XYZ file of C-alpha atoms in Angstrom:
576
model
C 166.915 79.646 108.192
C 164.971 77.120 110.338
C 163.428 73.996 109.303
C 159.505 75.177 111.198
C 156.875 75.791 109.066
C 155.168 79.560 108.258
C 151.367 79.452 109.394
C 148.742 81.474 108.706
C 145.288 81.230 110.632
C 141.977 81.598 108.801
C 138.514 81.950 110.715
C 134.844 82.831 109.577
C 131.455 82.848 110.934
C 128.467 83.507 108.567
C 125.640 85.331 110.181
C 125.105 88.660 112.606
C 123.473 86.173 115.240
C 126.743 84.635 115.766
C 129.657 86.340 118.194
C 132.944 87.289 117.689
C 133.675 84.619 120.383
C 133.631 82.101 117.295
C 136.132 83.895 115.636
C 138.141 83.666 118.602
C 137.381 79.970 119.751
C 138.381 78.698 116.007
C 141.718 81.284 116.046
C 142.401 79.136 119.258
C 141.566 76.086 118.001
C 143.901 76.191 115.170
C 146.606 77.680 117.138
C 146.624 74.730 119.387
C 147.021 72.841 116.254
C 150.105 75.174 114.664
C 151.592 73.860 118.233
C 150.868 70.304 118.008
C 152.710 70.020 114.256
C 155.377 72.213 115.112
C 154.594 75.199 113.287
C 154.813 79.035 113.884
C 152.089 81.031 113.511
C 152.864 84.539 111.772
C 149.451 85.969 111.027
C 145.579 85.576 111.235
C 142.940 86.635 108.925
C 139.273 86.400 109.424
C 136.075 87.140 108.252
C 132.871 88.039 110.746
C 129.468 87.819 109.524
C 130.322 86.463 105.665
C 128.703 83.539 104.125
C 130.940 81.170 102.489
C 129.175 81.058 99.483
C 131.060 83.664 97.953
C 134.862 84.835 97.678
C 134.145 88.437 98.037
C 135.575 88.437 101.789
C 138.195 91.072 102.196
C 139.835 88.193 104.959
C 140.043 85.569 102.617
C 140.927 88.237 99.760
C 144.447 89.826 101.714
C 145.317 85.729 102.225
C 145.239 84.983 99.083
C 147.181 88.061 98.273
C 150.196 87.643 100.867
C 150.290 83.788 99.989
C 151.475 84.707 96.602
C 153.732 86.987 98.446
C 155.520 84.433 99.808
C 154.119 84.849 103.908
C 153.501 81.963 105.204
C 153.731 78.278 104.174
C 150.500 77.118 105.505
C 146.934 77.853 106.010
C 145.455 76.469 108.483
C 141.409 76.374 109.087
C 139.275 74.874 111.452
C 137.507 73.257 108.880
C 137.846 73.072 105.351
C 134.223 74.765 104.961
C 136.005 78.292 106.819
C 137.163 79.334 103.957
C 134.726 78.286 100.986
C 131.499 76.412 100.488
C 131.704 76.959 97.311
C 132.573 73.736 95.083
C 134.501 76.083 92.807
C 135.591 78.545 95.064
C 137.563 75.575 96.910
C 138.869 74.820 94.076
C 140.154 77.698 93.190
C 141.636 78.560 96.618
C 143.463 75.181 96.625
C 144.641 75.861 92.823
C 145.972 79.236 93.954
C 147.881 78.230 96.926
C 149.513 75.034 95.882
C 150.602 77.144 92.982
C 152.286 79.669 96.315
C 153.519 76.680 97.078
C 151.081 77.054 100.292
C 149.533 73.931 102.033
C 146.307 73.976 103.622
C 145.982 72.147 106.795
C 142.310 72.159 108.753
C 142.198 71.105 112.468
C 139.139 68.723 111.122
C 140.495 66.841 108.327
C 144.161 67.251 108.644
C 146.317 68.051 105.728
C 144.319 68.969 102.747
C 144.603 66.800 99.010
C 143.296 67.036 96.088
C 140.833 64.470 97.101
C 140.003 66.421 100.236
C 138.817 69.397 97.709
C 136.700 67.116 95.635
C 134.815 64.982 97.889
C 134.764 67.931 101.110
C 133.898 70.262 97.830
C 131.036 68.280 96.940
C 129.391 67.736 100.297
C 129.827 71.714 101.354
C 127.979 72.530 97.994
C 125.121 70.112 98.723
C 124.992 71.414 102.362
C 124.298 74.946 100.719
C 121.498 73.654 98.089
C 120.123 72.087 100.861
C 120.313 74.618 103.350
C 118.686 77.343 100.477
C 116.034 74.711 99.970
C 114.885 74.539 103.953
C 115.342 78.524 104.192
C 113.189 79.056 101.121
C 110.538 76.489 102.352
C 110.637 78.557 105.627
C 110.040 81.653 104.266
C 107.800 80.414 102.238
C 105.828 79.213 104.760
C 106.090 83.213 106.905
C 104.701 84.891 103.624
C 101.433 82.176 103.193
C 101.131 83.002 107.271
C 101.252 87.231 105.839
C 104.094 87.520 108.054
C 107.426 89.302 106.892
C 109.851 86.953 104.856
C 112.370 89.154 104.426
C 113.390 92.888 105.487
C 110.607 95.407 107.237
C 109.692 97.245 104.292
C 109.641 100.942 104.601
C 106.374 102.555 106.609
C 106.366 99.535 108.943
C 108.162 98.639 112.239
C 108.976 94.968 113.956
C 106.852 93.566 116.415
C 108.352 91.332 119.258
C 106.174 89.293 120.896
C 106.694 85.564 123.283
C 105.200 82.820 122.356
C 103.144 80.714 124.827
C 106.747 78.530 124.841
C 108.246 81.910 125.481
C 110.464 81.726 122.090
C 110.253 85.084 120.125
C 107.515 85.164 116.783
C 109.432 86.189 114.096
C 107.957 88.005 111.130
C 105.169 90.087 112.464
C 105.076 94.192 112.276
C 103.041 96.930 112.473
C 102.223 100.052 110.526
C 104.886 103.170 111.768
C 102.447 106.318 111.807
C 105.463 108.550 110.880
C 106.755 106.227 107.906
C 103.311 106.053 106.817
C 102.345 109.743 106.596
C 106.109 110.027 103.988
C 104.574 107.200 102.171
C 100.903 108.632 101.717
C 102.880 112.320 100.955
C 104.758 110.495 98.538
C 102.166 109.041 96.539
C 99.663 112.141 96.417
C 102.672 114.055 95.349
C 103.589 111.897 92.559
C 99.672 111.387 91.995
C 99.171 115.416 91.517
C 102.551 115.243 88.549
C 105.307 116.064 90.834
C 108.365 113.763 89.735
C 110.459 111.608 91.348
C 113.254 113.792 91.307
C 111.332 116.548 93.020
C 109.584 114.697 95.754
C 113.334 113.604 96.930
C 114.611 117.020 96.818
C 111.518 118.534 98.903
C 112.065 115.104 101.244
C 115.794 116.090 101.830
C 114.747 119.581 102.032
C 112.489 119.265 105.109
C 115.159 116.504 106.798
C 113.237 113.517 106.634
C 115.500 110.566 106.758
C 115.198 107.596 103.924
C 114.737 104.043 104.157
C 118.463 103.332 105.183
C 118.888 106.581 106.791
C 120.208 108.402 104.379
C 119.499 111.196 101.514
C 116.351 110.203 99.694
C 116.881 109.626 95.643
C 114.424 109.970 92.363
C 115.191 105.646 92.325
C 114.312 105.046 95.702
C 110.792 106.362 95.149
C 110.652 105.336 91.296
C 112.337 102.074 90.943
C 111.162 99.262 88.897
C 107.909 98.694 88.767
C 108.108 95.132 86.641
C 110.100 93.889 89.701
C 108.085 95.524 92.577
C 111.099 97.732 93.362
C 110.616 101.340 94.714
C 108.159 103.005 97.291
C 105.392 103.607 94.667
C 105.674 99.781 93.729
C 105.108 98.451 96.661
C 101.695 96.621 96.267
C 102.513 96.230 100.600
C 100.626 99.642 100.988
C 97.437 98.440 99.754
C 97.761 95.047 102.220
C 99.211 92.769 98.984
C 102.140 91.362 100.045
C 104.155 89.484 97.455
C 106.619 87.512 98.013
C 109.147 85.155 95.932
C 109.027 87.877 92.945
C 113.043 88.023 92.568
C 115.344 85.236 92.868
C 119.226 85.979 93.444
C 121.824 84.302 92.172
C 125.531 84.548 92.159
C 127.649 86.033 88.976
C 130.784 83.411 88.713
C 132.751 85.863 87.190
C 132.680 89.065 89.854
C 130.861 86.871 92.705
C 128.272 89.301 92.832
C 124.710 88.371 93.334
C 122.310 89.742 90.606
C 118.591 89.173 90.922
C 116.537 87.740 88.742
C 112.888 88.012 87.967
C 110.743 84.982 88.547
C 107.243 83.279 86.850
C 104.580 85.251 87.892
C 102.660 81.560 89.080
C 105.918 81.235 91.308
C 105.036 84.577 93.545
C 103.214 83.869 96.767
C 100.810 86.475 97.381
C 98.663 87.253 100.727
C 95.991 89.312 100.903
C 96.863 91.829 104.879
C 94.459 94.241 105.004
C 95.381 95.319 108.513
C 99.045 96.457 106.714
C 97.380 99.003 104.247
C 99.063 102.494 103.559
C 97.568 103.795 100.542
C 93.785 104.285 99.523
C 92.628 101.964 96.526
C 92.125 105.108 94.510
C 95.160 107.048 95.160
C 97.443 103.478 93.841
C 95.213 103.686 90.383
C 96.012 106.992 90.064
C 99.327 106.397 90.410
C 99.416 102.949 88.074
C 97.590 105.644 85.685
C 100.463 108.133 85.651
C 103.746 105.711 85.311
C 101.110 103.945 82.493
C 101.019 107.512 81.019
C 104.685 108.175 81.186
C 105.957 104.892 79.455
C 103.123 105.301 76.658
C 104.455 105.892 72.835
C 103.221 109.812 73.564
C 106.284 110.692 75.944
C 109.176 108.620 74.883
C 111.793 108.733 76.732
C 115.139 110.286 75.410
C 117.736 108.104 73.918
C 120.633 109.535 76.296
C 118.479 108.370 79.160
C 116.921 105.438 78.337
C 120.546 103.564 77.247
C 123.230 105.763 78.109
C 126.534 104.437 76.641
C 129.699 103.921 78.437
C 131.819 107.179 77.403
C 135.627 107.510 77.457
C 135.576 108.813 80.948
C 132.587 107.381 82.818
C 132.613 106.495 86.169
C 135.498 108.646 86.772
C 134.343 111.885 87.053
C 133.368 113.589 90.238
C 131.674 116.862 91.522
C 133.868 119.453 93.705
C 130.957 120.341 95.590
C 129.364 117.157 96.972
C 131.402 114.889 95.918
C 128.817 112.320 93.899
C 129.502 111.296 90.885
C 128.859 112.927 86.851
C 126.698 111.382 84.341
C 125.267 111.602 81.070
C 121.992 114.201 81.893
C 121.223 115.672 77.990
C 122.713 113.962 74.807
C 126.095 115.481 74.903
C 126.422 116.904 78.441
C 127.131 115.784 81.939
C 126.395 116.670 84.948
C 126.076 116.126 88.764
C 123.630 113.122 89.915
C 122.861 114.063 93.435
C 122.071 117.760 92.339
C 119.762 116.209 89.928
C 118.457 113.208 92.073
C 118.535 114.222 95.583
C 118.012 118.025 94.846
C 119.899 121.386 96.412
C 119.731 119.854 100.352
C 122.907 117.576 99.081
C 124.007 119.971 96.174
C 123.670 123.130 94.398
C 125.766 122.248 91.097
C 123.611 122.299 88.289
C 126.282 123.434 85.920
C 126.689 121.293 82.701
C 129.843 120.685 81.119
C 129.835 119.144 77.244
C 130.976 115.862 76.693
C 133.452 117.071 74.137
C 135.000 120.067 75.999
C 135.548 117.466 79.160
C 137.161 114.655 76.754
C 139.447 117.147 74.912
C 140.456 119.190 78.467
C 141.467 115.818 80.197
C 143.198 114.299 76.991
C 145.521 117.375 76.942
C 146.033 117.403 80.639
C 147.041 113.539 80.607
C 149.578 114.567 77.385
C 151.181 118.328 78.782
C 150.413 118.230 82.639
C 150.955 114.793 84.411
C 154.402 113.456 84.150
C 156.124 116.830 83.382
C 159.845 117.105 83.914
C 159.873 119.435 86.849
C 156.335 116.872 88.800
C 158.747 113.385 88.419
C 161.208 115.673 89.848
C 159.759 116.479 92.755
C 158.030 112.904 92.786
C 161.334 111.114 92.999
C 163.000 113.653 95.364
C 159.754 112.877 97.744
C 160.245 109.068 97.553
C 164.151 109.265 98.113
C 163.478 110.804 101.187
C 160.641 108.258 102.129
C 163.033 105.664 101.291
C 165.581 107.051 103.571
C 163.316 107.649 106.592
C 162.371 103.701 105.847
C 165.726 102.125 105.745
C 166.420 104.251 108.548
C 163.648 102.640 110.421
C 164.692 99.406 109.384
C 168.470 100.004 110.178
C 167.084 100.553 113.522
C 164.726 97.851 114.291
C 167.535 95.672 112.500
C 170.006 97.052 115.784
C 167.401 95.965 117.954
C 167.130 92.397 116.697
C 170.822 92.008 116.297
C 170.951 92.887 120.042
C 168.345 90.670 121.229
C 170.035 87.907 119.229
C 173.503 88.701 121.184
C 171.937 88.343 124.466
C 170.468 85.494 123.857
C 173.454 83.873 122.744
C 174.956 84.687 125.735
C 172.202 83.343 128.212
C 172.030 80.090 125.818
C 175.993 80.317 126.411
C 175.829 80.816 130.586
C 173.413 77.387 130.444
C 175.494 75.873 128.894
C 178.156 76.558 131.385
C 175.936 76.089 133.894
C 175.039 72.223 132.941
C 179.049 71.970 132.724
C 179.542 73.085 136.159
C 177.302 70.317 137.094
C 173.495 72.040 137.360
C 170.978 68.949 136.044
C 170.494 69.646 132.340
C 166.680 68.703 132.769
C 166.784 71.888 135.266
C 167.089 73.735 132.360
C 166.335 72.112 129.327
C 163.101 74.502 129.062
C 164.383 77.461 129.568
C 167.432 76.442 126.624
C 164.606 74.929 124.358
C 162.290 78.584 124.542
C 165.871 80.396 124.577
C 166.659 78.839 121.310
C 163.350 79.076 119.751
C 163.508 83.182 120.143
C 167.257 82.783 118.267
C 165.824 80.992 115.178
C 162.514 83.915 114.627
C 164.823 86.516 115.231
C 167.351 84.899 112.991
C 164.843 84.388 110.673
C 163.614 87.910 110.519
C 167.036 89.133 109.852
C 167.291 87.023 107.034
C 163.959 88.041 105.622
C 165.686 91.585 106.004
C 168.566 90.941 103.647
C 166.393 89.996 100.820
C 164.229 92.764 101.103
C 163.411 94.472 97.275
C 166.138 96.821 96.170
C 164.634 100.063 95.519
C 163.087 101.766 93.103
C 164.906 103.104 90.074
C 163.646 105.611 87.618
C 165.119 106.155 84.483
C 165.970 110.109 83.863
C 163.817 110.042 80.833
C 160.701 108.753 82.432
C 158.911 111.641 81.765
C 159.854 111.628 78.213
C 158.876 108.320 77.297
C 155.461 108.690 79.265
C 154.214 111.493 76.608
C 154.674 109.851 73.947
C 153.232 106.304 75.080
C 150.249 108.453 76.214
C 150.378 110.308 73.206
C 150.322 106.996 70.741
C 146.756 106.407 72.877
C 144.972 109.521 72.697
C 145.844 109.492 68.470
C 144.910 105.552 68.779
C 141.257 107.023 69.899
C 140.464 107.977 66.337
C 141.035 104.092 65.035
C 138.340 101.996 65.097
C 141.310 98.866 66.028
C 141.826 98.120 69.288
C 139.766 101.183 70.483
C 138.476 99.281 73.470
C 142.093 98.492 74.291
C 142.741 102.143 73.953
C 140.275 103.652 75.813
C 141.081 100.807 78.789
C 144.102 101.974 78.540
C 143.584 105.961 79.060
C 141.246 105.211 82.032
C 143.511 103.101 83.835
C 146.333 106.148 84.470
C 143.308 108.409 86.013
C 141.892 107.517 89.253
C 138.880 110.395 89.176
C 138.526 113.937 87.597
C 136.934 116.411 90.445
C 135.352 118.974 88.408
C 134.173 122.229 90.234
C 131.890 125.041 88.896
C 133.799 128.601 89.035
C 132.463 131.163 91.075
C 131.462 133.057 88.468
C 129.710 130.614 87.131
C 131.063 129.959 83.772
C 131.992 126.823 83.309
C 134.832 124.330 85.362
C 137.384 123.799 86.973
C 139.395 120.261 86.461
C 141.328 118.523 88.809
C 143.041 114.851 86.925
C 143.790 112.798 89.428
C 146.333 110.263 88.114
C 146.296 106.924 89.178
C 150.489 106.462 90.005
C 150.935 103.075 89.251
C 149.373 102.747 86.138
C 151.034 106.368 85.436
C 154.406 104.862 86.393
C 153.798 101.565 84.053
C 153.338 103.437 81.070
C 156.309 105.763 81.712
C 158.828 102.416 82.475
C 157.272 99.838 80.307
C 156.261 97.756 83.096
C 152.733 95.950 82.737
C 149.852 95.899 85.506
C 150.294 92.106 86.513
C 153.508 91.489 85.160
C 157.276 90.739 86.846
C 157.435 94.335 88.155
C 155.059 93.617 91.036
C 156.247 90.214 91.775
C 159.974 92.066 92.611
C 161.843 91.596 89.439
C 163.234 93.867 86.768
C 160.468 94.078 83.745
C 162.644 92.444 80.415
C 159.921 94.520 78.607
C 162.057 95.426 75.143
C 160.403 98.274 73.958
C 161.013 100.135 77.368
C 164.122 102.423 78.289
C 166.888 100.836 79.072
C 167.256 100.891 83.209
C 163.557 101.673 83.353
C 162.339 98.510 85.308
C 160.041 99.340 87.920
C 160.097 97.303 90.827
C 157.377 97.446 94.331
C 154.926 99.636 92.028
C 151.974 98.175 94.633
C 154.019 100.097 97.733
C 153.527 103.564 96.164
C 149.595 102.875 94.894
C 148.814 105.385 97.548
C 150.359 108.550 96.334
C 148.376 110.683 94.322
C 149.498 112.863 91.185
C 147.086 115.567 90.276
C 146.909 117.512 87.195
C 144.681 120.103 86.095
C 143.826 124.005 84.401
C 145.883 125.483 87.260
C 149.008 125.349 88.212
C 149.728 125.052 91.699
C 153.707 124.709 93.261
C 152.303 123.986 96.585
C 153.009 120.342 97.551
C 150.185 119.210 101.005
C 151.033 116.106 102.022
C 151.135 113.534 100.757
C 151.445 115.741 97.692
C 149.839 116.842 94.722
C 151.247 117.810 91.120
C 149.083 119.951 89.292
């Protein structure tokens, strides 16, 4: 193995208005750096149009991940801003890669200390406060002027216009005559007691496209009306434009932003006549109704007003459209876009009861998945994928072993050739790139011999999975450790596809198991734990021989299980 340092390149740009060229200018940037320290570069990873306030970058995500893989050495950035902002993001980037034993090198300040990550750290979060300051005073500045401060809300189009320095306006639009007539239909509609629900299906109905192009929903029209969300909330369709309502700030744990609702004496609100929609009468009437549907009089039901998180929610999914199930009477679910975006995106209105669903999958997770004869034919699948893989890498091993012959042999004929009497410095290039090819190709073949042994299942997998799964479902009916429990369940199903019959009574239910969690249950392996770092799990209360090792390379195969029994096996196959 060679002495030459493993580098990976990362490069980001934060907005649409900048090109891809930047991506490719700070790629060659760095590599011209890799060269100048003697290092080999092995992969890039980059992010285009993603703010470095936040971690949730799928380039900065599959880094991190191969870096505790082992991939590279070194990351190396143009700057150390590339690949966080963030004061704690930084941190935690630098935390997680020295602990990879990873360096991070940046063409800007060099190698990167601890030092580096608090003072760089600092100034990059400043940068940002600052930065969200001048943008807000901006925009601030665009709303007092009644020009947009944000996105073109729906009914309205962009204007682009020169100024007399020939520099584009920003911020000014127009009403859209076909926008506007949906909006004015959608208010008398709702004004004359037609809900939410039914104004989307009749919009899908006649094909009109919503505000992002897509289906139109009961939320889209309704939404919030404290926060100013929704079409019929939009006080923009009288000529009230208010701006500064929400403020958005970032979640630390999931590095999601969630809005917030402001003061009221922090809104900025103009007065643009020339942008009204909607009569003065036809709003009231409106305000009148949603006042009349949130009075004492109507309450709303308990099921819909706080719907609580049931053993299977989030999982479940319609055979017809494809959308997703939910809570729609006390005890029954049913499908959301049948309900929400009416008959144009689905016909299911079947209900199926929250207790018939919970018992059917419970029984299909204990009797169906995991049977005998499925990890049979599961294991006799992967053997043979195994087999077509080390065949492939028997071959491309060939290949390198015979590139790494001839180039011994032209290393060997220089050699010969600066014996004879040829001036070495004749060919002391050609010997130096001669010998750097040896030492990747030797270092590939060594990479090759410690590849992970594969996977072993013990012959009583299938066994030991029912009655690990079978300890959960009777764990449901303890009031200890029932979150736990139910965590538990929902991690070895990755959805439940339920489909009306034709006859129209009642459902057909595909499971869906999700294999690795499947897998960790049946060997005793935990999500997280030394299985998926390569080594054998020491977990004691597991078979002996069950370690499972590379569960992460076989995520992808799907185990199905359901109320019929199919022996059919489509690629890449299903168990059911």
């Amino acid at each position: 193995m060679t002495g030459q340092l493993r580098a990976a390149i990362y490069a980001r740009f934060s907005t649409d208005m900048q090109s891809d060229a930047s991506i490719e200018d700070q790629i060659r940037s760095c590599r011209d750096y890799a060269a100048r320290q003697g290092m080999e570069v092995i992969e890039t990873y980059s992010d285009r149009a993603m703010s470095g306030a936040s971690l949730m970058r799928s380039g900065v995500q599959k880094l991190m991940r191969d870096a505790r893989g082992g991939a590279f050495d070194v990351v190396v950035s143009e700057g150390l801003d590339r690949l966080s902002r963030n004061q704690a993001d930084i941190a935690q980037i630098h935390q997680s890669l020295t602990f990879a034993d990873v360096m991070i090198e940046t063409v800007a300040e060099g190698v990167i200390s601890e030092m580096h990550i608090g003072l760089k750290g600092t100034m990059n979060a400043l940068f940002l406060k600052d930065l969200a300051q001048k943008t807000h005073r901006g925009l601030k500045g665009r709303a007092l002027s009644g020009k947009s401060a944000g996105g073109i809300t729906y009914g309205y189009r962009a204007l682009t216009r020169l100024d007399a320095k020939g520099e584009p306006v920003r911020g000014e639009r127009e009403i859209d005559a076909d926008q506007a007539a949906v909006v004015r239909r959608i208010f008398q509609d709702y004004a004359k007691g037609v809900s939410p629900k039914k104004i989307a299906e009749a919009l899908n109905l006649d094909g009109i496209p919503g505000p992002q192009g897509g289906r139109w929903g009961s939320s889209t029209i309704n939404g919030n009306r404290e926060r100013g969300t929704g079409i019929l909330n939009n006080e923009l369709y009288i000529g009230r434009q208010i701006w500064n309502r929400l403020r958005y700030v970032k979640d630390p744990e999931t590095g999601k932003r969630v809005s917030r609702l402001n003061p009221e004496r922090d809104w900025v609100i103009t007065e643009i006549p020339e942008l009204q929609i909607i009569e003065d009468d036809l709003w009231e009437q409106v305000r009148a109704r949603q006042g009349a549907l949130k009075s004492k009089d109507t309450p709303v039901p308990v099921w819909d007003r706080r719907r609580p998180k049931t053993l299977f929610s989030g999982l479940m999914k319609c055979g017809c459209c494809g959308s997703g199930f939910s809570k729609v009477t006390k005890d029954s679910f049913g499908c959301s876009a049948a309900r929400n975006k009416g008959k144009a995106v689905c016909t299911n209105m079947a209900l199926i009861k929250q207790a018939d669903l919970e018992a059917r999958v419970l029984d299909a997770l204990a009797h169906h998945l995991m049977d005998p004869e499925a990890v049979t034919v599961f294991c006799e699948a992967y053997t043979a994928e195994r087999n077509r893989l080390a065949a492939s890498a028997t071959n491309t091993r060939s290949e390198f072993e015979r590139k790494l012959s001839q180039l011994k042999r032209d290393h060997a004929k220089l050699v010969d050739a600066i014996i004879a009497g040829v001036p070495a410095d004749q060919v002391k290039d050609k010997m130096i790139a001669l010998d750097d090819q040896r030492q990747k190709i030797e270092a590939k073949l060594e990479a090759m011999e410690t590849s992970p042994a594969p996977l072993r299942f013990h012959p009583k997998m299938a066994e030991t999975y029912r009655d690990r799964v079978g300890t959960l479902i009777r764990g449901l009916s303890r009031d200890a450790g029932l979150t736990e429990t139910r965590e538990a369940l929902r991690g070895l199903i990755e959805k439940i596809v339920l489909e009306p019959r034709a006859e129209g009574e009642g459902f057909d239910i595909d499971l869906h198991g999700a294999l690795a969690g499947l897998l960790r249950l049946a060997t005793g392996v935990e999500a997280g734990g030394a299985a998926t770092q390569g080594k054998k799990s020491a977990n004691a209360n597991g078979p002996a021989g069950a370690g499972l090792e590379g569960v992460d390379m076989i995520e992808e195969i799907v185990l199905v299980a359901g109320t019929r029994y199919r022996r059919d096996l489509p690629a890449p196959f299903c168990l059911v």
